[in-house]
PDB file of C-alpha atoms in Angstrom:
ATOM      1  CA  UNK M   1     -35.154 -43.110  13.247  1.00 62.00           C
ATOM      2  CA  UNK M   2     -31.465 -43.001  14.883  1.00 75.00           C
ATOM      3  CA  UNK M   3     -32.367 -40.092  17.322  1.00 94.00           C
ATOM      4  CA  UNK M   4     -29.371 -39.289  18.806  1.00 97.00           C
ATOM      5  CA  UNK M   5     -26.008 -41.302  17.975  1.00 97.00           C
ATOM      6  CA  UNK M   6     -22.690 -40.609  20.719  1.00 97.00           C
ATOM      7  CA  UNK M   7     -19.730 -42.238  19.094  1.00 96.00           C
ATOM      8  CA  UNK M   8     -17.892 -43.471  20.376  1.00 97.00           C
ATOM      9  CA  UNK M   9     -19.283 -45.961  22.778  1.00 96.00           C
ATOM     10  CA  UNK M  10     -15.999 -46.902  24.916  1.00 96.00           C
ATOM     11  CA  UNK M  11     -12.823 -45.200  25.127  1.00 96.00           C
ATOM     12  CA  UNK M  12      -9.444 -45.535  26.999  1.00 97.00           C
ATOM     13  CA  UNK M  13      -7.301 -42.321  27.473  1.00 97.00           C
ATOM     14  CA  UNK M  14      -3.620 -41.813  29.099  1.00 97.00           C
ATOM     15  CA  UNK M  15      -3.793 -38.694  31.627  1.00 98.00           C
ATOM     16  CA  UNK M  16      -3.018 -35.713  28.953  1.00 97.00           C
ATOM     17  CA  UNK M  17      -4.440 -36.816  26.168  1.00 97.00           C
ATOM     18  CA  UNK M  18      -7.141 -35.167  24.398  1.00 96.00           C
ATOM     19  CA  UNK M  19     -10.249 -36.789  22.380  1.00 96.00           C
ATOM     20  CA  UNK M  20     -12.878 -35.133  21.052  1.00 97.00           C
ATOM     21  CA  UNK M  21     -16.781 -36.858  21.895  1.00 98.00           C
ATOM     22  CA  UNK M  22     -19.182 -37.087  19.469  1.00 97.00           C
ATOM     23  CA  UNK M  23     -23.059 -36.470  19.163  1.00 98.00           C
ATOM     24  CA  UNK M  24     -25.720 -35.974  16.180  1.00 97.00           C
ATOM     25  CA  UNK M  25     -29.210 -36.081  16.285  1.00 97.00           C
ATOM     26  CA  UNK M  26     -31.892 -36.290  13.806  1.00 96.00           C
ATOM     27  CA  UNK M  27     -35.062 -34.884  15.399  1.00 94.00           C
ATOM     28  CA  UNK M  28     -34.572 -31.216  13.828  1.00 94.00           C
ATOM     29  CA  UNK M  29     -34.065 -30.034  17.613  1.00 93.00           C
ATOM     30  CA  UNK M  30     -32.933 -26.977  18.777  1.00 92.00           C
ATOM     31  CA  UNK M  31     -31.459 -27.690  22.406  1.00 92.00           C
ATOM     32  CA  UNK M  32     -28.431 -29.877  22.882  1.00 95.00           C
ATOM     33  CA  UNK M  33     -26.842 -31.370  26.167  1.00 96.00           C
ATOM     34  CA  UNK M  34     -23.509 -32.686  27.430  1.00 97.00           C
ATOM     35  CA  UNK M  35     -24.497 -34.264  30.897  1.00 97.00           C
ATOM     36  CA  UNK M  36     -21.945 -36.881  32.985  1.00 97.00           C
ATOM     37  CA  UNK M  37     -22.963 -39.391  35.260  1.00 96.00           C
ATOM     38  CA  UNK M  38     -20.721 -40.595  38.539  1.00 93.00           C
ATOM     39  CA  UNK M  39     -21.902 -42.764  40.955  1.00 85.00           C
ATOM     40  CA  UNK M  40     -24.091 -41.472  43.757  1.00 82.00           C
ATOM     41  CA  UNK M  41     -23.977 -38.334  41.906  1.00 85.00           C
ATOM     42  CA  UNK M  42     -26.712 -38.329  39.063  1.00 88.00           C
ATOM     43  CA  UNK M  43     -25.998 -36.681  36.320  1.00 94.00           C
ATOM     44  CA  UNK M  44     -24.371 -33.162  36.037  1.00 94.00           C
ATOM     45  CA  UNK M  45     -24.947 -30.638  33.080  1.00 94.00           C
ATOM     46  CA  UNK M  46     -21.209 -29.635  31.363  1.00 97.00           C
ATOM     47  CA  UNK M  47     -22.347 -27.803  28.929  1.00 96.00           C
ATOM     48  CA  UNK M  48     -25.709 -26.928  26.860  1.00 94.00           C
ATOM     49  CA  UNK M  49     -26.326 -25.010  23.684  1.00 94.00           C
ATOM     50  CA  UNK M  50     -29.951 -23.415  23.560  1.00 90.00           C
ATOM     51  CA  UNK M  51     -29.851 -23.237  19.523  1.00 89.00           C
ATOM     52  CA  UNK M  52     -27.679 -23.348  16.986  1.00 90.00           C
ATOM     53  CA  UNK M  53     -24.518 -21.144  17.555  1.00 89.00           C
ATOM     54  CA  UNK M  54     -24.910 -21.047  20.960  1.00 92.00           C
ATOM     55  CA  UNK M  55     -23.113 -22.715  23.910  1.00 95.00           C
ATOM     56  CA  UNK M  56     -23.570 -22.075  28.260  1.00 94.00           C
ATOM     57  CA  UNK M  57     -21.381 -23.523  30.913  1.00 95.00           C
ATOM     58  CA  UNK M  58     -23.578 -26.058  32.576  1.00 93.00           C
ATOM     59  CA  UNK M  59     -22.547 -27.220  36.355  1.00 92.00           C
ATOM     60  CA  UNK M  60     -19.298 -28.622  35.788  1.00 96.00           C
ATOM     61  CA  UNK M  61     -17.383 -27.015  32.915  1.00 97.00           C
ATOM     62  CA  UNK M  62     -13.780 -27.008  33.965  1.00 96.00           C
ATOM     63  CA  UNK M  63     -11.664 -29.257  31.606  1.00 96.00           C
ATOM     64  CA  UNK M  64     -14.045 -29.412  28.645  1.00 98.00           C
ATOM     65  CA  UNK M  65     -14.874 -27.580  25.593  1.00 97.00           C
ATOM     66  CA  UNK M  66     -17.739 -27.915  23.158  1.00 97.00           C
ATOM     67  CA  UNK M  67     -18.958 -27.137  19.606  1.00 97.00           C
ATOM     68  CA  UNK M  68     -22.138 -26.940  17.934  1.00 96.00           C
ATOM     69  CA  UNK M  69     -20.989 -27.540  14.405  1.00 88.00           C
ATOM     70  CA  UNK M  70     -24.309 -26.977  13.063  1.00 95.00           C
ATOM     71  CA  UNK M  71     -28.014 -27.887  14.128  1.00 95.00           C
ATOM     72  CA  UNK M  72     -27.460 -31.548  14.125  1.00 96.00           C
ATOM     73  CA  UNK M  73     -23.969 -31.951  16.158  1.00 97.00           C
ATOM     74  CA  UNK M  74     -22.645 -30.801  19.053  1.00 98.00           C
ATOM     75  CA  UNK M  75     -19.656 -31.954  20.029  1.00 98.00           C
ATOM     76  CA  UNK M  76     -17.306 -32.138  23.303  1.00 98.00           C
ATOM     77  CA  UNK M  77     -13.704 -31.974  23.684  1.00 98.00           C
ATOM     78  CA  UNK M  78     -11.344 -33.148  26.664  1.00 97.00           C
ATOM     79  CA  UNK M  79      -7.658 -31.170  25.691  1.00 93.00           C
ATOM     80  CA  UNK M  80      -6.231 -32.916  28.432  1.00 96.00           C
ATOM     81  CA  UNK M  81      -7.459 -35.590  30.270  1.00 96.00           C
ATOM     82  CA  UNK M  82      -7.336 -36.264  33.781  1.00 97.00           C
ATOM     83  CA  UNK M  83      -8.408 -39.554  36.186  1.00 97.00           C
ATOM     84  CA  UNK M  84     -11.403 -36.943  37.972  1.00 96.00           C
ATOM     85  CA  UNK M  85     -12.718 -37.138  33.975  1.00 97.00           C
ATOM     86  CA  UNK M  86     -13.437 -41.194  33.965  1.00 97.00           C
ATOM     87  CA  UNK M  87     -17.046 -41.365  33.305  1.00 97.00           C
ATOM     88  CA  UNK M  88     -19.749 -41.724  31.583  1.00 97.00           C
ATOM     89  CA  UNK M  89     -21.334 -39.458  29.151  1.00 98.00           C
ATOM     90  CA  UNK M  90     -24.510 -38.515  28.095  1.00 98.00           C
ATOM     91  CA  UNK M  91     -25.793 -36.246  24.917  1.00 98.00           C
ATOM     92  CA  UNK M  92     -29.363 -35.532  25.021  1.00 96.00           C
ATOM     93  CA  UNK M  93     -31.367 -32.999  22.772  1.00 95.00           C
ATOM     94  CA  UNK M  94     -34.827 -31.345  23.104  1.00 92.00           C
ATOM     95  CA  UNK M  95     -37.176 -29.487  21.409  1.00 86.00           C
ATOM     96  CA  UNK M  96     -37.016 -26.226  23.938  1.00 70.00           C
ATOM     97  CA  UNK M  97     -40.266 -27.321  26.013  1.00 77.00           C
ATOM     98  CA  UNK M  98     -39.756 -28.723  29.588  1.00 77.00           C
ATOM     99  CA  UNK M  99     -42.994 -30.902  29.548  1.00 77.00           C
ATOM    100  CA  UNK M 100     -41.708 -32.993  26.525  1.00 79.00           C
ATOM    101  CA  UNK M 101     -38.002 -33.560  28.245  1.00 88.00           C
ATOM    102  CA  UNK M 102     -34.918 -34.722  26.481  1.00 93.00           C
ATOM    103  CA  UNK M 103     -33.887 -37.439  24.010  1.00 95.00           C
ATOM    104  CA  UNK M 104     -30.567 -39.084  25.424  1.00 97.00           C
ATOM    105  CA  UNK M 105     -27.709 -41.094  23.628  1.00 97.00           C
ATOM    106  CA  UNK M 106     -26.586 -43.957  24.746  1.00 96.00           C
ATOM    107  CA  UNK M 107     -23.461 -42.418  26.271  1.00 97.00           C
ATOM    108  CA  UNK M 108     -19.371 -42.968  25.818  1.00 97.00           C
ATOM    109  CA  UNK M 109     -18.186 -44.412  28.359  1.00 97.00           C
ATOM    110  CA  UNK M 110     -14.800 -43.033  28.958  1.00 97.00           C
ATOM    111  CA  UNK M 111     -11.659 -44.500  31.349  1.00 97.00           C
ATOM    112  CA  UNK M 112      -8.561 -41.938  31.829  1.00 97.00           C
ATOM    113  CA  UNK M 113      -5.520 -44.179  33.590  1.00 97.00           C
TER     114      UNK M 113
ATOM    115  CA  UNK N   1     -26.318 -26.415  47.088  1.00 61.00           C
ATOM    116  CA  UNK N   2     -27.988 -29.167  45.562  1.00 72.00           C
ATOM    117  CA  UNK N   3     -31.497 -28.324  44.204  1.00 88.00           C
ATOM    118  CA  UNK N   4     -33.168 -32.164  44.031  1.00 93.00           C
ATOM    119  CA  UNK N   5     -32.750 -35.149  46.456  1.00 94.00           C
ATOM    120  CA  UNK N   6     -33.436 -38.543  45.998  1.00 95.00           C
ATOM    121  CA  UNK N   7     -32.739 -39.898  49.653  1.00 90.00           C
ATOM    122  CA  UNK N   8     -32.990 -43.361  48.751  1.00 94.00           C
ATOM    123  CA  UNK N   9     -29.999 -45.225  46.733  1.00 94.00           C
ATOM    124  CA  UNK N  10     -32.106 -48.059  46.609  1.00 96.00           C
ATOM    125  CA  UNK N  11     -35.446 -49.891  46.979  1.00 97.00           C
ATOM    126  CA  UNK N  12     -36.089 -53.709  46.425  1.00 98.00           C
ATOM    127  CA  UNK N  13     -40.151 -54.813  46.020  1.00 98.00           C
ATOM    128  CA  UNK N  14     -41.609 -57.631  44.909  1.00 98.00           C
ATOM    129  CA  UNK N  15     -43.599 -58.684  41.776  1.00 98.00           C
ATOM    130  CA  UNK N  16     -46.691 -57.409  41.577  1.00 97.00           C
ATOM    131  CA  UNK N  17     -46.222 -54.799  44.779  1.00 98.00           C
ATOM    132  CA  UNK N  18     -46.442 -51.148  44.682  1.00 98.00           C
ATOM    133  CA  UNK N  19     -42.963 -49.411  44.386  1.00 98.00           C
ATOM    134  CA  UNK N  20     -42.621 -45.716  45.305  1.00 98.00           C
ATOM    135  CA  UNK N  21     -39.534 -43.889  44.459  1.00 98.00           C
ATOM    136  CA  UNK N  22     -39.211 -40.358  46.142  1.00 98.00           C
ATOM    137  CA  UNK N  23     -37.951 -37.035  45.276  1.00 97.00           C
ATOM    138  CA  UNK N  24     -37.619 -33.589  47.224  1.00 97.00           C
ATOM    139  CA  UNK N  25     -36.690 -30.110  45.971  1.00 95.00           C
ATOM    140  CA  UNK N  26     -35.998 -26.806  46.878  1.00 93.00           C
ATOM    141  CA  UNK N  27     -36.840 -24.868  43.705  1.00 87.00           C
ATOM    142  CA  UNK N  28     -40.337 -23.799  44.414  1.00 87.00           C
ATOM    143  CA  UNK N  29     -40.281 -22.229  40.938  1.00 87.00           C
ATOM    144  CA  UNK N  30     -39.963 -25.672  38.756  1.00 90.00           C
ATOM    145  CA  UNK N  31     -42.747 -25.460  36.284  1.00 91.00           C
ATOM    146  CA  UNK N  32     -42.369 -29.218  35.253  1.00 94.00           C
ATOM    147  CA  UNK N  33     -41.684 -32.690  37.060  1.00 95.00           C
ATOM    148  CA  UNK N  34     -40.290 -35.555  35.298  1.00 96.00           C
ATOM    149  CA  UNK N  35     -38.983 -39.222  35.645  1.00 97.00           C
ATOM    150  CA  UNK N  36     -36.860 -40.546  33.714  1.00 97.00           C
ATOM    151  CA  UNK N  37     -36.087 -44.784  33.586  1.00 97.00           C
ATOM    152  CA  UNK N  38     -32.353 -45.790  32.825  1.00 96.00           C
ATOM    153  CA  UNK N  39     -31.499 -49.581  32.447  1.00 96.00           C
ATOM    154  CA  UNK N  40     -27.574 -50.238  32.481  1.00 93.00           C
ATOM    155  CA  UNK N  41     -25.577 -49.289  29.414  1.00 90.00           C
ATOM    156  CA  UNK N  42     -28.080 -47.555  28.113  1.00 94.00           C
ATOM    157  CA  UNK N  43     -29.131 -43.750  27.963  1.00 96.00           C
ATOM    158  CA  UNK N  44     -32.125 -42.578  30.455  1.00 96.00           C
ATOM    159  CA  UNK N  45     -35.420 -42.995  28.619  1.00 96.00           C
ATOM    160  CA  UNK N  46     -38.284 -40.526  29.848  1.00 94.00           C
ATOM    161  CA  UNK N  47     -41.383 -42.188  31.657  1.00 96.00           C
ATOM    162  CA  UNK N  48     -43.893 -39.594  32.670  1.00 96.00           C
ATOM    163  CA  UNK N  49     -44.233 -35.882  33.581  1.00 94.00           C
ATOM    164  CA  UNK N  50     -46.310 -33.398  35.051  1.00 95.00           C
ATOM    165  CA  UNK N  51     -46.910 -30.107  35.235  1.00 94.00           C
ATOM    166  CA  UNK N  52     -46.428 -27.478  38.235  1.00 94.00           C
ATOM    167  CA  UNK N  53     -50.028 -26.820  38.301  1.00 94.00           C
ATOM    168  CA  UNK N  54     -51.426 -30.153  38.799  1.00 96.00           C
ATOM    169  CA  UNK N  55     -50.965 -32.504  41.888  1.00 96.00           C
ATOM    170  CA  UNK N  56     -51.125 -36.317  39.934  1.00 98.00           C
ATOM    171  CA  UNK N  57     -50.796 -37.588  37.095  1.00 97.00           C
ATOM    172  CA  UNK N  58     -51.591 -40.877  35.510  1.00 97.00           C
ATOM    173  CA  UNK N  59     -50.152 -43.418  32.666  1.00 96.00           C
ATOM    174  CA  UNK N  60     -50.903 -46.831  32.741  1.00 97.00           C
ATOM    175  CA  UNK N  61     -49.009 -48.392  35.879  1.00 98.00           C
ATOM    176  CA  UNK N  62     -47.186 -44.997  36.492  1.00 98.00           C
ATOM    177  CA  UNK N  63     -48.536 -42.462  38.256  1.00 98.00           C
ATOM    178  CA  UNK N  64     -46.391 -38.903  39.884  1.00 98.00           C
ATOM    179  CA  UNK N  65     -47.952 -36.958  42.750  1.00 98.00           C
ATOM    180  CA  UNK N  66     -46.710 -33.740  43.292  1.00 97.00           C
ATOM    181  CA  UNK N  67     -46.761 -32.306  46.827  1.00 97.00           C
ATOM    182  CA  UNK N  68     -46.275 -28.423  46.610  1.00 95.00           C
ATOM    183  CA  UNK N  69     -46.262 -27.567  49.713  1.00 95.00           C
ATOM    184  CA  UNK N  70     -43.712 -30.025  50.893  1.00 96.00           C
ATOM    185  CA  UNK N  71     -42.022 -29.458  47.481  1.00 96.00           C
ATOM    186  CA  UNK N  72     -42.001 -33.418  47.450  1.00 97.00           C
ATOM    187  CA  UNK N  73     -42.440 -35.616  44.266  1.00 96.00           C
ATOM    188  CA  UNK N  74     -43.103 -39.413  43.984  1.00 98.00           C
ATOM    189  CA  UNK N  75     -43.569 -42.095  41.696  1.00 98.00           C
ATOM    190  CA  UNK N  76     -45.612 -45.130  42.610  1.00 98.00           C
ATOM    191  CA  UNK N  77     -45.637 -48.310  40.063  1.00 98.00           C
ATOM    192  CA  UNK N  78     -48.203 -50.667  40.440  1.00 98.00           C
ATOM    193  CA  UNK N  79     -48.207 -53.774  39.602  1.00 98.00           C
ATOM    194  CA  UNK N  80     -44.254 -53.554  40.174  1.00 98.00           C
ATOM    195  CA  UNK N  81     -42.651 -56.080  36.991  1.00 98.00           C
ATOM    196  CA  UNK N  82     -39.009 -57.363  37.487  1.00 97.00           C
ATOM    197  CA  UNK N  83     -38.672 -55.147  34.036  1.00 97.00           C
ATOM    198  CA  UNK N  84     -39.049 -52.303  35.744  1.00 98.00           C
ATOM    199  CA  UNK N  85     -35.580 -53.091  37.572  1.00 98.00           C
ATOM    200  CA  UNK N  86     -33.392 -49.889  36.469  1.00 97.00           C
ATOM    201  CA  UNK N  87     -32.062 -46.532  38.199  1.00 97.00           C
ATOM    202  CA  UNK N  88     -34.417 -44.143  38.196  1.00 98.00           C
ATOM    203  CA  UNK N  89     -33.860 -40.208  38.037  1.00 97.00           C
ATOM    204  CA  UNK N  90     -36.408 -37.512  38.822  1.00 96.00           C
ATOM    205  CA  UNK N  91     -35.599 -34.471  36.779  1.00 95.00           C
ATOM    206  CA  UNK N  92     -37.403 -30.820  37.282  1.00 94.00           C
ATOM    207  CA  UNK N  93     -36.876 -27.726  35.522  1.00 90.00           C
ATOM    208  CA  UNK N  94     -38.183 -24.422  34.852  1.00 82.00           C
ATOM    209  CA  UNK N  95     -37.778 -20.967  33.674  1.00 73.00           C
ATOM    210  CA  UNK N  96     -35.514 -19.654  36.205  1.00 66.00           C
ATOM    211  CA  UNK N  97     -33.308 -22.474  35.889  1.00 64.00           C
ATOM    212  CA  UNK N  98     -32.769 -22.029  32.351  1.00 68.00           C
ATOM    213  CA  UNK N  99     -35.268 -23.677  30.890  1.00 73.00           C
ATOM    214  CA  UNK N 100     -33.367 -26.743  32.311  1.00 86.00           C
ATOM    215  CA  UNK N 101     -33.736 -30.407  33.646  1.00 90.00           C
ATOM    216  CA  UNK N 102     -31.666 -30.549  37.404  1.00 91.00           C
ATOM    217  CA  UNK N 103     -31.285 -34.175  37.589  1.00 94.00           C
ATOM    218  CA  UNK N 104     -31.589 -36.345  41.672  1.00 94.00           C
ATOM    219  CA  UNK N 105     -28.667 -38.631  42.204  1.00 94.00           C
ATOM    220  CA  UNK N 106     -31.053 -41.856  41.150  1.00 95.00           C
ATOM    221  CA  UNK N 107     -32.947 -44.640  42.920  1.00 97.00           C
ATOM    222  CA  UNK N 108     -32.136 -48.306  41.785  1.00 97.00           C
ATOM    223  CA  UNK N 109     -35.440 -50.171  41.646  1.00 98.00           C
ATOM    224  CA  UNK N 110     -35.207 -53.899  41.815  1.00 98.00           C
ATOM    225  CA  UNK N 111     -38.312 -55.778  41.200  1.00 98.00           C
ATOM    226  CA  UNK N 112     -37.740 -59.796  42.443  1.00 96.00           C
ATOM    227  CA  UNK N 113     -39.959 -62.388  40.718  1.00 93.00           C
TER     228      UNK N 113
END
């Protein structure tokens, strides 16, 4: 049982460059989550989709996009990357209850230079 | 106007010792408390919850008091084990914030032998 798989796991981007950051899971969930984590800073909610076809801004939207392709993905997409974006990201799903909490990745850690 | 507060980066306890990690709010609405354990290069991993209308509960070593009043959640660990060395996050939610976990900045536990 994979739960949820973030490809990929390290990446290196020149300021301006866009990628696009991956994330499946296999638990039949509903709710996905894009989350980053900076130091000191915990981590911040970009963007959430509450079901399929669905997607909110979260806390810190600017200079990211997302996609949920279908129940099991949901994807995120830097169209041009800047330094402030060097971090490290975090896809977690849920079933919808609070109690039960969310299932996280194991991030992408990403550098823009 | 940030909703959770760990106030402590940091704690160091030795083996066997009681550790207790900290967390204040000011969302008196949160419906549900939870911890959540994250070891380096890895995704955080949920520990234990509890609900808004209770004041402690209790798994294994891990036990969460919630303080209502004070809007004031802790964590205690006892017998502290040098494998409980990680950051850890306390993460409430609730219906008015979307049905969503606001994540504290983290508290890096370190547990010497």
């Amino acid at each position: 049982n994979a739960g949820v798989t973030q490809t990929p796991k390290f990446q290196v981007l020149k300021t301006g460059q866009s990628m696009t950051l991956q994330c499946a899971q296999d638990m039949n969930h509903n709710s996905m989550y894009w989350y980053r984590q900076d130091p000191g800073m915990g981590l911040r909610l970009i963007y959430y989709s509450a079901s399929e076809g669905t997607t909110d801004k979260g806390e810190v939207p600017n200079g990211y996009n997302v996609s949920r392709l279908n129940k099991r993905e949901f994807s995120l997409r830097l169209e041009s990357a800047a330094p402030s974006q060097t971090s490290v990201y975090f896809c977690a799903s849920s079933e919808g209850h609070l109690g039960y909490g969310y299932t996280f990745g194991s991030g992408t850690r990403l550098t823009v230079v | 106007d940030q909703q959770v507060k760990q106030n402590s980066p940091s704690l160091s306890v030795q083996e066997g010792r009681i550790s207790i990690l900290n967390c204040d709010y000011t969302n008196s609405m949160f419906d549900y408390f939870l911890w959540y354990k994250k070891y380096p290069a890895e995704g955080p991993t949920f520990l234990i919850s509890i609900s808004s209308i209770k004041d402690k509960n209790e798994d294994g070593r891990f036990t969460v008091f919630l303080n209502k009043s004070a809007k004031h959640l802790s964590l205690h660990i006892v017998p502290s084990q040098p494998g409980d060395s990680a950051v850890y996050f306390c993460a409430p939610g609730g219906e008015t914030s979307g049905s969503r976990l606001t994540f504290g900045e983290g508290t890096q536990l370190t547990v010497n032998p």
